[in-house]
Short mmCIF file of N, CA and C in Angstrom, two decimals:
data_model
loop_
_atom_site.label_atom_id
_atom_site.label_comp_id
_atom_site.label_asym_id
_atom_site.label_seq_id
_atom_site.Cartn_x
_atom_site.Cartn_y
_atom_site.Cartn_z
N MET A 8 -9.96 -8.19 19.68
CA MET A 8 -10.82 -7.52 18.71
C MET A 8 -10.42 -6.06 18.56
N ARG A 9 -10.04 -5.42 19.66
CA ARG A 9 -9.67 -4.01 19.61
C ARG A 9 -8.45 -3.80 18.69
N HIS A 10 -7.47 -4.68 18.81
CA HIS A 10 -6.27 -4.56 17.98
C HIS A 10 -6.59 -4.79 16.51
N LEU A 11 -7.47 -5.74 16.23
CA LEU A 11 -7.90 -5.98 14.86
C LEU A 11 -8.58 -4.74 14.28
N LYS A 12 -9.45 -4.15 15.07
CA LYS A 12 -10.16 -2.95 14.62
C LYS A 12 -9.18 -1.80 14.36
N GLN A 13 -8.22 -1.63 15.26
CA GLN A 13 -7.22 -0.57 15.09
C GLN A 13 -6.37 -0.81 13.84
N ALA A 14 -5.98 -2.05 13.61
CA ALA A 14 -5.18 -2.38 12.43
C ALA A 14 -5.98 -2.13 11.16
N ARG A 15 -7.23 -2.53 11.17
CA ARG A 15 -8.10 -2.32 10.00
C ARG A 15 -8.26 -0.84 9.70
N GLU A 16 -8.52 -0.04 10.72
CA GLU A 16 -8.68 1.40 10.52
C GLU A 16 -7.39 2.03 10.00
N ALA A 17 -6.26 1.57 10.51
CA ALA A 17 -4.98 2.11 10.07
C ALA A 17 -4.69 1.76 8.62
N VAL A 18 -5.00 0.53 8.22
CA VAL A 18 -4.77 0.13 6.82
C VAL A 18 -5.66 0.94 5.90
N ILE A 19 -6.91 1.12 6.28
CA ILE A 19 -7.83 1.91 5.45
C ILE A 19 -7.36 3.36 5.36
N ALA A 20 -6.82 3.89 6.47
CA ALA A 20 -6.34 5.28 6.48
C ALA A 20 -4.99 5.43 5.79
N GLY A 21 -4.33 4.32 5.50
CA GLY A 21 -3.02 4.39 4.85
C GLY A 21 -1.90 4.69 5.82
N ASP A 22 -2.11 4.46 7.09
CA ASP A 22 -1.12 4.73 8.13
C ASP A 22 -0.37 3.44 8.44
N ALA A 23 0.71 3.22 7.72
CA ALA A 23 1.45 1.96 7.84
C ALA A 23 2.06 1.77 9.22
N ALA A 24 2.58 2.84 9.81
CA ALA A 24 3.21 2.72 11.13
C ALA A 24 2.19 2.31 12.18
N ARG A 25 1.04 2.94 12.16
CA ARG A 25 -0.01 2.60 13.13
C ARG A 25 -0.53 1.18 12.89
N ALA A 26 -0.65 0.79 11.62
CA ALA A 26 -1.10 -0.56 11.30
C ALA A 26 -0.12 -1.60 11.83
N MET A 27 1.16 -1.36 11.62
CA MET A 27 2.18 -2.30 12.11
C MET A 27 2.16 -2.39 13.63
N ALA A 28 1.99 -1.25 14.29
CA ALA A 28 1.94 -1.27 15.76
C ALA A 28 0.75 -2.09 16.24
N ALA A 29 -0.40 -1.91 15.61
CA ALA A 29 -1.59 -2.67 16.00
C ALA A 29 -1.42 -4.15 15.70
N ILE A 30 -0.78 -4.48 14.59
CA ILE A 30 -0.56 -5.89 14.24
C ILE A 30 0.41 -6.54 15.22
N GLU A 31 1.45 -5.79 15.65
CA GLU A 31 2.38 -6.33 16.65
C GLU A 31 1.66 -6.59 17.97
N LYS A 32 0.79 -5.66 18.37
CA LYS A 32 0.01 -5.87 19.59
C LYS A 32 -0.91 -7.08 19.41
N LEU A 33 -1.47 -7.22 18.23
CA LEU A 33 -2.36 -8.35 17.95
C LEU A 33 -1.59 -9.66 18.02
N SER A 34 -0.37 -9.69 17.52
CA SER A 34 0.40 -10.93 17.55
C SER A 34 0.76 -11.31 18.99
N LYS A 35 1.03 -10.31 19.82
CA LYS A 35 1.31 -10.60 21.23
C LYS A 35 0.04 -11.10 21.93
N ALA A 36 -1.08 -10.49 21.60
CA ALA A 36 -2.35 -10.93 22.18
C ALA A 36 -2.75 -12.29 21.64
N GLY A 37 -2.26 -12.63 20.44
CA GLY A 37 -2.59 -13.90 19.82
C GLY A 37 -2.03 -15.10 20.57
N GLU A 38 -1.07 -14.85 21.44
CA GLU A 38 -0.50 -15.94 22.23
C GLU A 38 -1.44 -16.38 23.34
N MET A 39 -2.47 -15.57 23.61
CA MET A 39 -3.44 -15.91 24.64
C MET A 39 -4.43 -16.93 24.09
N ARG A 40 -5.06 -17.65 24.95
CA ARG A 40 -6.04 -18.66 24.56
C ARG A 40 -7.29 -17.97 24.01
N VAL A 41 -7.77 -18.46 22.86
CA VAL A 41 -8.96 -17.91 22.21
C VAL A 41 -10.11 -18.87 22.42
N ASP A 42 -11.24 -18.31 22.79
CA ASP A 42 -12.45 -19.11 22.99
C ASP A 42 -12.83 -19.75 21.65
N ASP A 43 -13.20 -21.03 21.70
CA ASP A 43 -13.56 -21.76 20.48
C ASP A 43 -14.75 -21.13 19.76
N ALA A 44 -15.66 -20.54 20.50
CA ALA A 44 -16.82 -19.91 19.87
C ALA A 44 -16.43 -18.63 19.13
N ALA A 45 -15.42 -17.93 19.61
CA ALA A 45 -14.99 -16.67 18.99
C ALA A 45 -13.99 -16.89 17.85
N ARG A 46 -13.42 -18.08 17.79
CA ARG A 46 -12.36 -18.35 16.79
C ARG A 46 -12.80 -18.09 15.34
N PRO A 47 -13.96 -18.58 14.88
CA PRO A 47 -14.34 -18.32 13.48
C PRO A 47 -14.49 -16.83 13.17
N HIS A 48 -15.04 -16.09 14.12
CA HIS A 48 -15.20 -14.65 13.91
C HIS A 48 -13.84 -13.97 13.81
N LEU A 49 -12.92 -14.34 14.68
CA LEU A 49 -11.57 -13.77 14.64
C LEU A 49 -10.86 -14.14 13.34
N GLN A 50 -11.04 -15.37 12.89
CA GLN A 50 -10.40 -15.79 11.65
C GLN A 50 -10.93 -14.97 10.47
N ARG A 51 -12.24 -14.71 10.45
CA ARG A 51 -12.80 -13.87 9.38
C ARG A 51 -12.24 -12.46 9.43
N GLN A 52 -12.09 -11.93 10.64
CA GLN A 52 -11.57 -10.58 10.79
C GLN A 52 -10.11 -10.50 10.32
N VAL A 53 -9.33 -11.50 10.66
CA VAL A 53 -7.92 -11.54 10.24
C VAL A 53 -7.83 -11.68 8.73
N GLU A 54 -8.69 -12.51 8.15
CA GLU A 54 -8.70 -12.67 6.69
C GLU A 54 -9.09 -11.36 6.00
N GLU A 55 -10.05 -10.65 6.57
CA GLU A 55 -10.44 -9.36 6.01
C GLU A 55 -9.29 -8.36 6.09
N LEU A 56 -8.59 -8.37 7.21
CA LEU A 56 -7.42 -7.49 7.36
C LEU A 56 -6.36 -7.85 6.33
N HIS A 57 -6.16 -9.13 6.11
CA HIS A 57 -5.19 -9.59 5.11
C HIS A 57 -5.57 -9.09 3.71
N GLN A 58 -6.85 -9.22 3.36
CA GLN A 58 -7.31 -8.77 2.05
C GLN A 58 -7.16 -7.25 1.91
N LEU A 59 -7.45 -6.51 2.96
CA LEU A 59 -7.27 -5.05 2.92
C LEU A 59 -5.79 -4.69 2.71
N ALA A 60 -4.92 -5.40 3.40
CA ALA A 60 -3.48 -5.13 3.26
C ALA A 60 -3.02 -5.45 1.84
N LEU A 61 -3.50 -6.53 1.26
CA LEU A 61 -3.14 -6.86 -0.12
C LEU A 61 -3.65 -5.80 -1.09
N ALA A 62 -4.87 -5.31 -0.87
CA ALA A 62 -5.42 -4.27 -1.73
C ALA A 62 -4.62 -2.98 -1.60
N ALA A 63 -4.21 -2.65 -0.37
CA ALA A 63 -3.39 -1.45 -0.16
C ALA A 63 -2.04 -1.59 -0.86
N GLN A 64 -1.46 -2.77 -0.78
CA GLN A 64 -0.18 -3.01 -1.46
C GLN A 64 -0.34 -2.88 -2.97
N LYS A 65 -1.41 -3.42 -3.51
CA LYS A 65 -1.65 -3.33 -4.95
C LYS A 65 -1.83 -1.87 -5.37
N GLY A 66 -2.58 -1.11 -4.58
CA GLY A 66 -2.79 0.30 -4.88
C GLY A 66 -1.48 1.09 -4.83
N ALA A 67 -0.64 0.79 -3.85
CA ALA A 67 0.64 1.48 -3.75
C ALA A 67 1.53 1.16 -4.95
N ARG A 68 1.52 -0.10 -5.38
CA ARG A 68 2.31 -0.48 -6.56
C ARG A 68 1.80 0.23 -7.81
N MET A 69 0.48 0.32 -7.94
CA MET A 69 -0.09 1.01 -9.10
C MET A 69 0.29 2.49 -9.09
N ALA A 70 0.27 3.10 -7.92
CA ALA A 70 0.66 4.51 -7.80
C ALA A 70 2.13 4.70 -8.17
N MET A 71 2.98 3.78 -7.72
CA MET A 71 4.41 3.87 -8.06
C MET A 71 4.60 3.73 -9.56
N ASP A 72 3.85 2.83 -10.19
CA ASP A 72 3.95 2.67 -11.64
C ASP A 72 3.51 3.93 -12.38
N GLN A 73 2.47 4.57 -11.88
CA GLN A 73 2.00 5.81 -12.50
C GLN A 73 3.03 6.92 -12.36
N VAL A 74 3.62 7.04 -11.18
CA VAL A 74 4.66 8.06 -10.98
C VAL A 74 5.84 7.77 -11.88
N ARG A 75 6.21 6.50 -11.99
CA ARG A 75 7.34 6.13 -12.86
C ARG A 75 7.03 6.52 -14.31
N ALA A 76 5.80 6.28 -14.77
CA ALA A 76 5.41 6.63 -16.14
C ALA A 76 5.43 8.15 -16.34
N ILE A 77 4.99 8.89 -15.34
CA ILE A 77 4.99 10.36 -15.43
C ILE A 77 6.42 10.87 -15.51
N VAL A 78 7.31 10.32 -14.70
CA VAL A 78 8.72 10.74 -14.72
C VAL A 78 9.34 10.42 -16.07
N GLU A 79 9.06 9.25 -16.60
CA GLU A 79 9.60 8.89 -17.92
C GLU A 79 9.07 9.82 -19.00
N ALA A 80 7.80 10.17 -18.92
CA ALA A 80 7.23 11.09 -19.91
C ALA A 80 7.87 12.47 -19.79
N ALA A 81 8.12 12.90 -18.56
CA ALA A 81 8.74 14.21 -18.35
C ALA A 81 10.18 14.23 -18.84
N ARG A 82 10.87 13.12 -18.75
CA ARG A 82 12.26 13.06 -19.20
C ARG A 82 12.38 13.11 -20.71
N SER A 83 11.39 12.66 -21.41
CA SER A 83 11.48 12.66 -22.87
C SER A 83 10.30 13.44 -23.45
N LEU A 84 10.24 14.70 -23.14
CA LEU A 84 9.18 15.56 -23.65
C LEU A 84 9.30 15.69 -25.16
N GLN A 85 8.21 15.38 -25.85
CA GLN A 85 8.24 15.41 -27.31
C GLN A 85 7.45 16.62 -27.80
N THR A 86 8.05 17.37 -28.70
CA THR A 86 7.38 18.53 -29.28
C THR A 86 7.61 18.52 -30.79
N TYR A 87 6.93 19.41 -31.47
CA TYR A 87 7.07 19.55 -32.91
C TYR A 87 7.59 20.96 -33.22
N ASP A 88 8.47 21.06 -34.21
CA ASP A 88 8.97 22.38 -34.57
C ASP A 88 7.99 23.06 -35.54
N SER A 89 8.37 24.25 -36.05
CA SER A 89 7.46 25.05 -36.86
C SER A 89 7.11 24.40 -38.20
N VAL A 90 7.94 23.48 -38.71
CA VAL A 90 7.63 22.80 -39.96
C VAL A 90 6.98 21.45 -39.75
N GLY A 91 6.67 21.13 -38.51
CA GLY A 91 5.97 19.89 -38.21
C GLY A 91 6.86 18.71 -37.93
N ALA A 92 8.17 18.93 -37.89
CA ALA A 92 9.08 17.84 -37.58
C ALA A 92 9.11 17.63 -36.06
N ARG A 93 9.15 16.41 -35.71
CA ARG A 93 9.13 16.07 -34.28
C ARG A 93 10.50 16.25 -33.67
N ARG A 94 10.53 16.93 -32.53
CA ARG A 94 11.76 17.12 -31.78
C ARG A 94 11.63 16.46 -30.42
N VAL A 95 12.67 15.79 -30.00
CA VAL A 95 12.66 15.17 -28.67
C VAL A 95 13.67 15.91 -27.82
N ALA A 96 13.17 16.51 -26.74
CA ALA A 96 14.05 17.21 -25.81
C ALA A 96 14.09 16.41 -24.52
N VAL A 97 15.27 15.92 -24.20
CA VAL A 97 15.42 15.15 -22.98
C VAL A 97 15.58 16.12 -21.82
N THR A 98 14.75 15.95 -20.81
CA THR A 98 14.82 16.82 -19.63
C THR A 98 15.38 16.03 -18.46
N VAL A 99 15.99 16.74 -17.55
CA VAL A 99 16.54 16.10 -16.37
C VAL A 99 15.51 16.23 -15.24
N ALA A 100 15.11 15.10 -14.71
CA ALA A 100 14.18 15.08 -13.59
C ALA A 100 14.80 14.24 -12.49
N PRO A 101 14.61 14.65 -11.24
CA PRO A 101 15.17 13.83 -10.17
C PRO A 101 14.50 12.46 -10.12
N VAL A 102 15.30 11.46 -9.87
CA VAL A 102 14.79 10.10 -9.82
C VAL A 102 14.07 9.91 -8.48
N PRO A 103 12.82 9.42 -8.52
CA PRO A 103 12.13 9.19 -7.26
C PRO A 103 12.82 8.11 -6.44
N ARG A 104 12.84 8.29 -5.14
CA ARG A 104 13.51 7.32 -4.28
C ARG A 104 12.50 6.69 -3.34
N ARG A 105 12.74 5.44 -3.03
CA ARG A 105 11.87 4.74 -2.09
C ARG A 105 12.51 4.81 -0.71
N TYR A 106 11.70 5.07 0.27
CA TYR A 106 12.22 5.15 1.65
C TYR A 106 11.66 4.04 2.47
#
């Protein structure tokens, strides 16, 4: 239960390294025998952790899409000249990298 709680807190905090460490500890502890009475509660906790991780992944993807859209908008800044004609000035922006 302690490892599940630590993993849940880490996922909510956005600390991927701490979440992975807690999940690894949980998987090692998972090799131990689980009491049949505690099994449903543990399964619910693991399912909740899974749902939190999926939500975090979805949020991260949405953030990456927003950054990508901002970079694309910055690269093709559109302005109008003094007579109202539209001018497109392409700007150079560093490409975001994933680590």
